[in-house]
Amino acid sequence: MDPLFYIVLLSVLGPLLGSAIGILRMPSFPYICGMLCFAAGVMLGISFLQLIPESTIMSSVGLCAGGVVFGSLVMYALDRLIPHLHPRLCAQEHGCNLERTSVYLILGMFLHNFPEGMAIAIGTVTDINTSLIIALAIAVHGIPEGICTSAPYYRSTGARMKAFLLSSSTAVPIVAGFFTAKYMFRDMSADVLGFIIAATAGLMIYITVDELIPSGCAGTSHQTVFTLIAGIVFVILLGTL
């Protein structure tokens, strides 16, 4: 079987594990911050060290710049149009009824996770290490998001299994996005692929700056800063393999 299929399964483990933790026991705040900052470092590293250089090689500097802007605007539009959450406080942006808001957040995660699944498929046109690093980052930051979608629903309804299943279902669009992109990329020109790779970098940079860094560094601890740096170093070292 294609190794990429196993890699996409890795990314799915994040929401599944987070959803289970959310209905069992909330981890410490510093631990969540550390996970988010490590994921932030990985996403920044893969964007600037691998995706953007690859895009300029496949297409041009102009198309790369346009792709980065396009990808960031797509994520901005999603944030404006659908409800989302901030893992730092498990705080909801819309509504005041906890059960209804939890459902909104789960639906919001569905739409947010689809482009992340597409990002994993970039490895079909670059190299498998790129997909592995992206999948790892998605899995790591999917854990706090899983916690913050399952915990509120469970607390408001008392339905432990239903909360787990609803929250875990946010992993489905990751898989759907992966397969959609995997087969879309087959017949595209180098310029189009270069643009898409840059757009992937743009959406990952947006997620990192808008969500992961503010949430992960909320503890104002130097430990979280070094955890972010560790994520970047991890990308550098893995890129040498």
One Martini backbone bead per residue (centre of mass of N, CA, C, O) as a GRO file, in nm:
protein
  241
    1MET     BB    1   0.100   0.034   0.017
    2ASP     BB    2   0.083   0.354   0.028
    3PRO     BB    3   0.255   0.549   0.250
    4LEU     BB    4   0.050   0.790   0.254
    5PHE     BB    5  -0.177   0.639   0.404
    6TYR     BB    6  -0.023   0.620   0.675
    7ILE     BB    7   0.018   0.925   0.712
    8VAL     BB    8  -0.285   1.005   0.729
    9LEU     BB    9  -0.336   0.836   0.984
   10LEU     BB   10  -0.162   1.005   1.170
   11SER     BB   11  -0.340   1.267   1.155
   12VAL     BB   12  -0.597   1.124   1.285
   13LEU     BB   13  -0.494   1.077   1.580
   14GLY     BB   14  -0.536   1.353   1.704
   15PRO     BB   15  -0.851   1.374   1.726
   16LEU     BB   16  -0.886   1.102   1.870
   17LEU     BB   17  -0.714   1.157   2.121
   18GLY     BB   18  -0.845   1.425   2.207
   19SER     BB   19  -1.134   1.314   2.242
   20ALA     BB   20  -1.060   1.116   2.469
   21ILE     BB   21  -0.943   1.319   2.671
   22GLY     BB   22  -1.201   1.508   2.695
   23ILE     BB   23  -1.370   1.252   2.844
   24LEU     BB   24  -1.155   1.209   3.085
   25ARG     BB   25  -0.881   1.417   3.090
   26MET     BB   26  -0.737   1.712   3.155
   27PRO     BB   27  -0.468   1.853   3.070
   28SER     BB   28  -0.226   2.051   3.109
   29PHE     BB   29  -0.159   2.364   3.009
   30PRO     BB   30   0.148   2.339   2.937
   31TYR     BB   31   0.113   2.092   2.751
   32ILE     BB   32  -0.063   2.225   2.538
   33CYS     BB   33   0.134   2.451   2.468
   34GLY     BB   34   0.362   2.267   2.371
   35MET     BB   35   0.211   2.134   2.135
   36LEU     BB   36   0.144   2.394   1.978
   37CYS     BB   37   0.440   2.495   1.942
   38PHE     BB   38   0.550   2.255   1.791
   39ALA     BB   39   0.351   2.276   1.555
   40ALA     BB   40   0.437   2.560   1.474
   41GLY     BB   41   0.731   2.494   1.403
   42VAL     BB   42   0.669   2.285   1.185
   43MET     BB   43   0.500   2.468   0.998
   44LEU     BB   44   0.714   2.683   0.949
   45GLY     BB   45   0.937   2.501   0.846
   46ILE     BB   46   0.786   2.372   0.602
   47SER     BB   47   0.715   2.638   0.460
   48PHE     BB   48   1.014   2.782   0.440
   49LEU     BB   49   1.205   2.515   0.373
   50GLN     BB   50   1.006   2.363   0.146
   51LEU     BB   51   0.754   2.479  -0.002
   52ILE     BB   52   0.857   2.751  -0.117
   53PRO     BB   53   1.107   2.646  -0.269
   54GLU     BB   54   0.946   2.441  -0.443
   55SER     BB   55   0.765   2.648  -0.585
   56THR     BB   56   0.994   2.813  -0.730
   57ILE     BB   57   1.093   2.570  -0.897
   58MET     BB   58   0.815   2.489  -1.043
   59SER     BB   59   0.770   2.798  -1.111
   60SER     BB   60   0.757   3.107  -0.945
   61VAL     BB   61   0.779   3.381  -0.757
   62GLY     BB   62   0.501   3.500  -0.825
   63LEU     BB   63   0.330   3.241  -0.778
   64CYS     BB   64   0.420   3.199  -0.490
   65ALA     BB   65   0.315   3.463  -0.370
   66GLY     BB   66   0.021   3.419  -0.459
   67GLY     BB   67  -0.021   3.152  -0.303
   68VAL     BB   68   0.022   3.254  -0.017
   69VAL     BB   69  -0.206   3.460  -0.022
   70PHE     BB   70  -0.436   3.268  -0.098
   71GLY     BB   71  -0.416   3.071   0.143
   72SER     BB   72  -0.464   3.287   0.366
   73LEU     BB   73  -0.744   3.383   0.259
   74VAL     BB   74  -0.894   3.118   0.290
   75MET     BB   75  -0.862   3.098   0.602
   76TYR     BB   76  -0.991   3.369   0.664
   77ALA     BB   77  -1.269   3.302   0.548
   78LEU     BB   78  -1.329   3.063   0.734
   79ASP     BB   79  -1.312   3.227   1.001
   80ARG     BB   80  -1.554   3.422   0.918
   81LEU     BB   81  -1.785   3.195   0.838
   82ILE     BB   82  -1.692   3.005   1.078
   83PRO     BB   83  -1.667   2.834   1.348
   84HIS     BB   84  -1.430   2.840   1.620
   85LEU     BB   85  -1.122   2.780   1.808
   86HIS     BB   86  -0.939   2.814   2.123
   87PRO     BB   87  -0.732   2.601   2.289
   88ARG     BB   88  -0.639   2.762   2.535
   89LEU     BB   89  -0.966   2.785   2.653
   90CYS     BB   90  -1.195   2.652   2.505
   91ALA     BB   91  -1.317   2.885   2.320
   92GLN     BB   92  -1.602   3.030   2.203
   93GLU     BB   93  -1.731   3.251   1.942
   94HIS     BB   94  -2.027   3.117   1.944
   95GLY     BB   95  -2.250   3.154   2.154
   96CYS     BB   96  -2.402   3.020   2.483
   97ASN     BB   97  -2.473   2.733   2.418
   98LEU     BB   98  -2.290   2.462   2.473
   99GLU     BB   99  -2.410   2.246   2.288
  100ARG     BB  100  -2.450   2.416   2.031
  101THR     BB  101  -2.159   2.518   2.014
  102SER     BB  102  -2.022   2.242   1.985
  103VAL     BB  103  -2.149   2.177   1.712
  104TYR     BB  104  -2.034   2.418   1.560
  105LEU     BB  105  -1.736   2.342   1.606
  106ILE     BB  106  -1.743   2.070   1.461
  107LEU     BB  107  -1.826   2.188   1.188
  108GLY     BB  108  -1.584   2.377   1.165
  109MET     BB  109  -1.365   2.153   1.165
  110PHE     BB  110  -1.443   2.024   0.904
  111LEU     BB  111  -1.355   2.270   0.721
  112HIS     BB  112  -1.061   2.306   0.834
  113ASN     BB  113  -0.952   2.003   0.764
  114PHE     BB  114  -0.952   1.975   0.457
  115PRO     BB  115  -0.692   2.144   0.376
  116GLU     BB  116  -0.504   1.969   0.552
  117GLY     BB  117  -0.537   1.712   0.384
  118MET     BB  118  -0.428   1.837   0.123
  119ALA     BB  119  -0.141   1.897   0.229
  120ILE     BB  120  -0.042   1.601   0.249
  121ALA     BB  121  -0.052   1.550  -0.075
  122ILE     BB  122   0.211   1.700  -0.159
  123GLY     BB  123   0.393   1.437  -0.161
  124THR     BB  124   0.312   1.353  -0.462
  125VAL     BB  125   0.511   1.616  -0.576
  126THR     BB  126   0.756   1.578  -0.387
  127ASP     BB  127   0.783   1.430  -0.078
  128ILE     BB  128   0.732   1.217   0.187
  129ASN     BB  129   0.847   1.397   0.416
  130THR     BB  130   0.646   1.626   0.388
  131SER     BB  131   0.394   1.465   0.468
  132LEU     BB  132   0.496   1.372   0.744
  133ILE     BB  133   0.528   1.653   0.875
  134ILE     BB  134   0.240   1.754   0.834
  135ALA     BB  135   0.097   1.522   0.982
  136LEU     BB  136   0.229   1.572   1.255
  137ALA     BB  137   0.125   1.860   1.299
  138ILE     BB  138  -0.176   1.788   1.281
  139ALA     BB  139  -0.178   1.585   1.514
  140VAL     BB  140  -0.076   1.769   1.742
  141HIS     BB  141  -0.302   2.003   1.701
  142GLY     BB  142  -0.550   1.796   1.723
  143ILE     BB  143  -0.561   1.740   2.025
  144PRO     BB  144  -0.670   2.009   2.146
  145GLU     BB  145  -0.916   2.020   1.955
  146GLY     BB  146  -1.045   1.757   2.057
  147ILE     BB  147  -1.081   1.847   2.346
  148CYS     BB  148  -1.254   2.120   2.265
  149THR     BB  149  -1.500   1.937   2.144
  150SER     BB  150  -1.568   1.711   2.359
  151ALA     BB  151  -1.590   1.841   2.643
  152PRO     BB  152  -1.841   2.034   2.614
  153TYR     BB  153  -2.044   1.816   2.524
  154TYR     BB  154  -2.016   1.630   2.768
  155ARG     BB  155  -2.085   1.845   2.990
  156SER     BB  156  -2.381   1.912   2.863
  157THR     BB  157  -2.489   1.586   2.828
  158GLY     BB  158  -2.324   1.310   2.931
  159ALA     BB  159  -2.230   1.193   2.643
  160ARG     BB  160  -1.952   1.028   2.590
  161MET     BB  161  -1.968   0.872   2.316
  162LYS     BB  162  -2.091   1.100   2.145
  163ALA     BB  163  -1.863   1.302   2.188
  164PHE     BB  164  -1.641   1.130   2.063
  165LEU     BB  165  -1.767   1.083   1.779
  166LEU     BB  166  -1.810   1.377   1.694
  167SER     BB  167  -1.516   1.470   1.730
  168SER     BB  168  -1.378   1.244   1.553
  169SER     BB  169  -1.520   1.327   1.278
  170THR     BB  170  -1.303   1.556   1.206
  171ALA     BB  171  -1.114   1.346   1.047
  172VAL     BB  172  -1.257   1.300   0.776
  173PRO     BB  173  -1.162   1.559   0.606
  174ILE     BB  174  -0.868   1.477   0.595
  175VAL     BB  175  -0.910   1.235   0.411
  176ALA     BB  176  -1.071   1.376   0.188
  177GLY     BB  177  -0.853   1.586   0.116
  178PHE     BB  178  -0.634   1.389   0.035
  179PHE     BB  179  -0.780   1.236  -0.200
  180THR     BB  180  -0.854   1.479  -0.366
  181ALA     BB  181  -0.561   1.583  -0.414
  182LYS     BB  182  -0.419   1.329  -0.519
  183TYR     BB  183  -0.600   1.327  -0.793
  184MET     BB  184  -0.561   1.623  -0.887
  185PHE     BB  185  -0.232   1.624  -0.925
  186ARG     BB  186  -0.177   1.444  -1.178
  187ASP     BB  187  -0.266   1.676  -1.432
  188MET     BB  188  -0.080   1.906  -1.354
  189SER     BB  189   0.099   2.166  -1.381
  190ALA     BB  190   0.375   2.315  -1.255
  191ASP     BB  191   0.247   2.592  -1.195
  192VAL     BB  192   0.001   2.490  -1.036
  193LEU     BB  193   0.158   2.331  -0.823
  194GLY     BB  194   0.322   2.570  -0.717
  195PHE     BB  195   0.078   2.730  -0.619
  196ILE     BB  196  -0.037   2.514  -0.423
  197ILE     BB  197   0.210   2.491  -0.243
  198ALA     BB  198   0.202   2.790  -0.155
  199ALA     BB  199  -0.087   2.780  -0.040
  200THR     BB  200  -0.018   2.579   0.180
  201ALA     BB  201   0.176   2.766   0.325
  202GLY     BB  202  -0.029   2.991   0.380
  203LEU     BB  203  -0.227   2.826   0.558
  204MET     BB  204  -0.013   2.742   0.772
  205ILE     BB  205   0.071   3.025   0.859
  206TYR     BB  206  -0.204   3.120   0.950
  207ILE     BB  207  -0.258   2.906   1.167
  208THR     BB  208  -0.008   2.971   1.335
  209VAL     BB  209  -0.056   3.283   1.389
  210ASP     BB  210  -0.369   3.276   1.473
  211GLU     BB  211  -0.350   3.007   1.678
  212LEU     BB  212  -0.092   2.860   1.791
  213ILE     BB  213   0.081   3.087   1.915
  214PRO     BB  214  -0.126   3.232   2.099
  215SER     BB  215  -0.201   2.969   2.253
  216GLY     BB  216   0.086   2.849   2.328
  217CYS     BB  217   0.191   3.144   2.461
  218ALA     BB  218  -0.008   3.197   2.709
  219GLY     BB  219   0.201   3.108   2.944
  220THR     BB  220   0.468   3.281   2.931
  221SER     BB  221   0.689   3.067   2.847
  222HIS     BB  222   1.005   2.969   2.750
  223GLN     BB  223   0.936   2.677   2.682
  224THR     BB  224   0.752   2.733   2.436
  225VAL     BB  225   0.966   2.862   2.259
  226PHE     BB  226   1.155   2.607   2.248
  227THR     BB  227   0.939   2.424   2.127
  228LEU     BB  228   0.921   2.572   1.860
  229ILE     BB  229   1.219   2.536   1.785
  230ALA     BB  230   1.207   2.226   1.786
  231GLY     BB  231   1.022   2.207   1.539
  232ILE     BB  232   1.222   2.331   1.338
  233VAL     BB  233   1.457   2.133   1.387
  234PHE     BB  234   1.303   1.883   1.301
  235VAL     BB  235   1.276   1.964   1.004
  236ILE     BB  236   1.575   1.987   0.940
  237LEU     BB  237   1.654   1.693   1.013
  238LEU     BB  238   1.446   1.544   0.830
  239GLY     BB  239   1.557   1.676   0.559
  240THR     BB  240   1.832   1.490   0.567
  241LEU     BB  241   1.700   1.191   0.504
   0.00000   0.00000   0.00000
